[in-house]
CSV table of C-alpha atoms in Angstrom, one decimal:
chain,number,residue,atom,x,y,z
L,1,GLU,CA,114.7,92.2,84.8
L,2,PRO,CA,112.0,90.8,82.8
L,3,GLU,CA,108.5,92.1,83.5
L,4,VAL,CA,105.1,91.4,82.5
L,5,THR,CA,103.6,94.1,80.2
L,6,GLN,CA,99.9,95.2,79.3
L,7,THR,CA,98.8,96.9,76.7
L,8,PRO,CA,96.7,99.1,76.6
L,9,SER,CA,97.0,101.0,80.0
L,10,HIS,CA,93.5,102.6,79.7
L,11,GLN,CA,90.7,101.8,77.2
L,12,VAL,CA,87.4,103.2,77.2
L,13,THR,CA,84.3,101.2,75.6
L,14,GLN,CA,80.8,101.7,75.2
L,15,MET,CA,78.3,99.2,77.2
L,16,GLY,CA,77.9,95.8,74.7
L,17,GLN,CA,81.0,96.5,72.9
L,18,GLU,CA,83.6,93.8,73.0
L,19,VAL,CA,87.1,94.4,74.3
L,20,ILE,CA,90.3,92.8,74.3
L,21,LEU,CA,93.1,93.2,76.8
L,22,ARG,CA,96.5,92.2,75.3
L,23,CYS,CA,99.6,91.0,78.1
L,24,VAL,CA,102.9,90.0,77.2
L,25,PRO,CA,104.0,87.4,80.0
L,26,ILE,CA,107.6,86.5,81.1
L,27,SER,CA,109.7,84.7,78.3
L,28,ASN,CA,110.2,81.6,80.3
L,29,HIS,CA,106.6,81.5,82.2
L,30,LEU,CA,103.9,78.9,81.7
L,31,TYR,CA,101.3,79.8,83.7
L,32,PHE,CA,99.5,82.9,82.8
L,33,TYR,CA,96.5,84.5,85.1
L,34,TRP,CA,93.5,87.6,84.7
L,35,TYR,CA,92.8,89.3,87.8
L,36,ARG,CA,90.6,92.4,88.2
L,37,GLN,CA,90.5,94.9,90.7
L,38,ILE,CA,87.1,97.3,90.9
L,39,LEU,CA,88.2,100.3,92.6
L,40,GLY,CA,88.6,100.5,96.1
L,41,GLN,CA,87.9,96.8,95.8
L,42,LYS,CA,90.1,93.6,96.7
L,43,VAL,CA,92.5,92.3,93.7
L,44,GLU,CA,90.0,89.4,92.3
L,45,PHE,CA,91.1,86.2,90.5
L,46,LEU,CA,89.6,85.3,87.4
L,47,VAL,CA,91.4,82.9,85.4
L,48,SER,CA,94.4,80.9,85.1
L,49,PHE,CA,95.9,79.4,82.3
L,50,TYR,CA,98.3,76.7,81.4
L,51,ASN,CA,99.7,74.4,78.3
L,52,ASN,CA,96.9,76.0,76.1
L,53,GLU,CA,94.0,75.5,78.1
L,54,ILE,CA,92.0,77.0,81.2
L,55,SER,CA,93.4,75.6,84.7
L,56,GLU,CA,90.7,77.4,86.8
L,57,LYS,CA,88.5,80.1,86.8
L,58,SER,CA,86.4,81.8,89.4
L,59,GLU,CA,82.7,82.8,89.1
L,60,ILE,CA,83.0,86.3,88.0
L,61,PHE,CA,84.5,84.5,84.6
L,62,ASP,CA,81.3,83.6,82.9
L,63,ASP,CA,80.5,83.3,79.3
L,64,GLN,CA,81.1,86.7,78.6
L,65,PHE,CA,85.1,86.5,79.0
L,66,SER,CA,87.5,84.3,77.1
L,67,VAL,CA,90.9,83.8,77.6
L,68,GLU,CA,93.6,83.3,74.7
L,69,ARG,CA,97.3,82.6,73.9
L,70,PRO,CA,97.0,83.3,69.9
L,71,ASP,CA,101.0,82.7,69.7
L,72,GLY,CA,103.8,82.5,71.7
L,73,SER,CA,103.9,85.4,73.5
L,74,ASN,CA,100.7,87.0,74.0
L,75,PHE,CA,98.0,86.1,76.3
L,76,THR,CA,94.6,87.7,75.8
L,77,LEU,CA,91.3,88.4,77.8
L,78,LYS,CA,88.3,89.2,76.1
L,79,ILE,CA,84.9,90.5,76.9
L,80,ARG,CA,82.4,89.7,74.8
L,81,SER,CA,79.7,92.5,75.3
L,82,THR,CA,80.8,95.1,78.0
L,83,LYS,CA,78.6,95.9,81.1
L,84,LEU,CA,79.1,99.0,83.5
L,85,GLU,CA,80.1,96.6,85.9
L,86,ASP,CA,83.1,95.3,84.1
L,87,SER,CA,84.6,98.9,84.5
L,88,ALA,CA,88.0,97.9,86.6
L,89,MET,CA,91.8,97.6,86.4
L,90,TYR,CA,92.5,94.4,84.9
L,91,PHE,CA,96.0,92.9,85.8
L,92,CYS,CA,98.0,89.9,84.3
L,93,ALA,CA,100.0,87.9,85.3
L,94,SER,CA,102.4,85.2,85.1
L,95,SER,CA,104.6,82.4,86.8
L,96,TRP,CA,107.0,79.9,85.4
L,97,THR,CA,106.5,76.5,87.4
L,98,ARG,CA,104.1,74.6,90.0
L,99,ASP,CA,107.0,72.3,90.9
L,100,ARG,CA,107.2,74.0,94.0
L,101,ALA,CA,103.6,74.8,94.5
L,102,PRO,CA,102.2,77.5,95.6
L,103,TYR,CA,104.6,80.0,93.6
L,104,GLU,CA,105.4,83.3,92.9
L,105,GLN,CA,103.0,85.4,90.3
L,106,TYR,CA,104.6,88.5,88.9
L,107,PHE,CA,101.8,91.0,88.2
L,108,GLY,CA,101.8,93.3,84.8
L,109,PRO,CA,101.0,97.0,85.5
L,110,GLY,CA,97.2,96.6,84.3
L,111,THR,CA,94.6,97.9,82.1
L,112,ARG,CA,92.2,100.4,83.2
L,113,LEU,CA,88.8,99.7,81.5
L,114,THR,CA,86.2,101.8,81.4
L,115,VAL,CA,82.5,101.0,80.2
L,116,THR,CA,80.5,104.0,79.2
U,1,GLY,CA,86.6,79.3,100.4
U,2,GLU,CA,89.7,81.5,101.9
U,3,ASN,CA,89.4,84.7,103.3
U,4,VAL,CA,92.1,87.2,104.0
U,5,GLU,CA,91.5,90.3,106.3
U,6,GLN,CA,93.7,92.9,106.5
U,7,HIS,CA,94.4,95.8,108.8
U,8,PRO,CA,94.8,99.0,108.9
U,9,SER,CA,93.5,100.0,106.1
U,10,THR,CA,95.3,102.9,106.1
U,11,LEU,CA,98.9,103.7,107.9
U,12,SER,CA,100.8,106.8,108.9
U,13,VAL,CA,104.6,106.5,109.9
U,14,GLN,CA,107.0,109.1,110.5
U,15,GLU,CA,109.8,108.5,108.2
U,16,GLY,CA,112.4,106.1,110.3
U,17,ASP,CA,109.8,104.4,112.3
U,18,SER,CA,108.5,101.3,111.5
U,19,ALA,CA,105.7,99.8,110.2
U,20,VAL,CA,103.5,96.9,110.8
U,21,ILE,CA,100.4,95.5,108.9
U,22,LYS,CA,98.4,92.4,110.0
U,23,CYS,CA,96.3,90.2,108.0
U,24,THR,CA,94.3,86.9,108.8
U,25,TYR,CA,93.2,84.2,106.8
U,26,SER,CA,90.5,81.7,107.2
U,27,ASP,CA,91.7,78.3,105.5
U,28,SER,CA,94.0,76.4,107.1
U,29,ALA,CA,95.5,74.7,104.1
U,30,SER,CA,96.7,78.0,102.6
U,31,ASN,CA,100.4,77.6,103.0
U,32,TYR,CA,102.1,80.6,100.7
U,33,PHE,CA,101.7,83.9,102.0
U,34,PRO,CA,102.9,86.6,99.5
U,35,TRP,CA,103.1,90.5,100.3
U,36,TYR,CA,102.5,93.2,97.2
U,37,LYS,CA,103.3,96.7,97.1
U,38,GLN,CA,101.3,98.5,94.3
U,39,GLU,CA,102.6,102.2,93.8
U,40,LEU,CA,100.4,104.6,91.8
U,41,GLY,CA,99.7,103.7,88.3
U,42,LYS,CA,101.9,100.0,88.8
U,43,GLY,CA,100.7,96.7,89.1
U,44,PRO,CA,101.0,95.0,92.3
U,45,GLN,CA,104.8,94.1,93.0
U,46,LEU,CA,106.2,90.7,94.6
U,47,ILE,CA,108.2,92.0,97.7
U,48,ILE,CA,108.4,88.9,99.9
U,49,ASP,CA,106.7,85.9,100.5
U,50,ILE,CA,106.7,83.2,103.1
U,51,ARG,CA,105.5,79.4,103.1
U,52,SER,CA,104.1,77.9,106.1
U,53,ASN,CA,107.0,75.5,106.9
U,54,VAL,CA,108.8,78.9,108.0
U,55,GLY,CA,107.7,81.2,111.2
U,56,GLU,CA,109.5,84.3,109.8
U,57,LYS,CA,111.4,85.7,106.9
U,58,LYS,CA,113.5,88.8,106.8
U,59,ASP,CA,114.8,90.9,103.4
U,60,GLN,CA,116.6,93.8,104.8
U,61,ARG,CA,114.5,96.2,105.8
U,62,ILE,CA,111.5,93.9,105.5
U,63,ALA,CA,110.2,90.9,107.7
U,64,VAL,CA,107.4,88.7,107.4
U,65,THR,CA,106.0,86.6,110.4
U,66,LEU,CA,103.4,83.5,110.1
U,67,ASN,CA,101.3,82.6,113.1
U,68,LYS,CA,99.7,79.3,111.6
U,69,THR,CA,98.1,78.0,114.6
U,70,ALA,CA,96.5,81.6,115.0
U,71,LYS,CA,96.0,82.1,111.3
U,72,HIS,CA,98.0,85.3,111.6
U,73,PHE,CA,100.4,86.9,109.6
U,74,SER,CA,102.2,90.3,109.4
U,75,LEU,CA,104.7,92.6,107.2
U,76,HIS,CA,107.1,94.8,109.0
U,77,ILE,CA,109.1,97.8,107.9
U,78,THR,CA,111.8,99.1,109.7
U,79,GLU,CA,113.8,102.5,109.4
U,80,THR,CA,111.0,103.4,106.6
U,81,GLN,CA,111.4,105.9,103.7
U,82,PRO,CA,109.7,108.3,101.7
U,83,GLU,CA,109.9,105.5,99.0
U,84,ASP,CA,107.7,102.8,100.9
U,85,SER,CA,104.9,105.5,100.8
U,86,ALA,CA,102.5,102.4,98.5
U,87,VAL,CA,99.7,100.6,99.0
U,88,TYR,CA,100.6,97.0,100.5
U,89,PHE,CA,98.7,93.6,99.9
U,90,CYS,CA,98.8,90.7,101.7
U,91,ALA,CA,97.7,87.2,100.3
U,92,ALA,CA,96.9,83.7,100.6
U,93,SER,CA,97.1,80.6,98.3
U,94,THR,CA,97.3,76.7,98.6
U,95,ASP,CA,98.7,73.9,96.6
U,96,ARG,CA,95.2,73.0,95.8
U,97,ASP,CA,94.4,76.1,93.9
U,98,ASP,CA,96.2,78.4,91.4
U,99,LYS,CA,94.3,81.8,92.7
U,100,ILE,CA,96.2,84.3,95.1
U,101,ILE,CA,93.4,85.5,97.7
U,102,PHE,CA,94.0,89.3,98.4
U,103,GLY,CA,93.6,91.2,101.4
U,104,LYS,CA,91.8,94.6,100.5
U,105,GLY,CA,95.2,96.4,101.0
U,106,THR,CA,96.8,98.9,103.4
U,107,ARG,CA,97.8,102.6,102.3
U,108,LEU,CA,100.5,103.2,103.9
U,109,HIS,CA,101.7,107.4,104.0
U,110,ILE,CA,105.6,108.0,105.4
U,111,LEU,CA,105.7,111.3,106.6
U,112,PRO,CA,108.7,113.5,106.6
C-alpha cells in the first residue's frame, strides 16, 4: 500500500541553525501539507501546497518557514533559523484530489525536531 | 475559526467491551469529519471518515455517528482488541479550507 515517507525520523539542531525536513508524498497525489504536533498538544496545520505554490498557510507559518517541491517526488519544509519553540513532531501529508472536497489526507510517520 | 473538542483524554476499556470517543465542533460549515489512529512512533492513520450528508457510517468494528444539529460526532469501537490501544484523534474540515482541525486526542488503553 502506498504511503507517505519522511526523513529523518529525528533531527537535533542548535538554536539559530537551518533545518530541512524531507517528505516523499504518495506518488499520484497532488496536494501536500505540513502539520506539527508539540508534545502533548494538538496536531496543528502549517501549510498546504498545490501546483508548485502555497495554497493556504496558518499564522504559525511565518517568514522563518518555507516549502518547496524541488523535483517530482520530494516535498520539503525549511526552517531558516530554528527557535526552541520549534521543537515538535512535524508531519507531512498528501491527498490526491479536491474534486470531492474535503478530501482524505494521508500522513507520514513524522520527523521529531529537537532544538537545543 | 473552527475549534474541535474531544473527550475523554484517556479511556481504559476491558478487552471485548466497547469504546466511545466523543467530539464537538464549532463551525457549522464543517462538512468532513475524519478519525485518525496514532500508534507509538507513527503518524496519524486515517481509519474512517464521515461527510455531513450522512448520519452514520460503519466499517467492521468501527462506526462513526454525526449529529449536525448538535455539532457532535462520535467514534464507536466494538469488541475491542489489544491492537486497538493507541491515540485517537477526531478532526473537522470544510470545503473552503485545505486544513484539517484536530481534537486533542484520546489515549485508549485496552485492558487484558
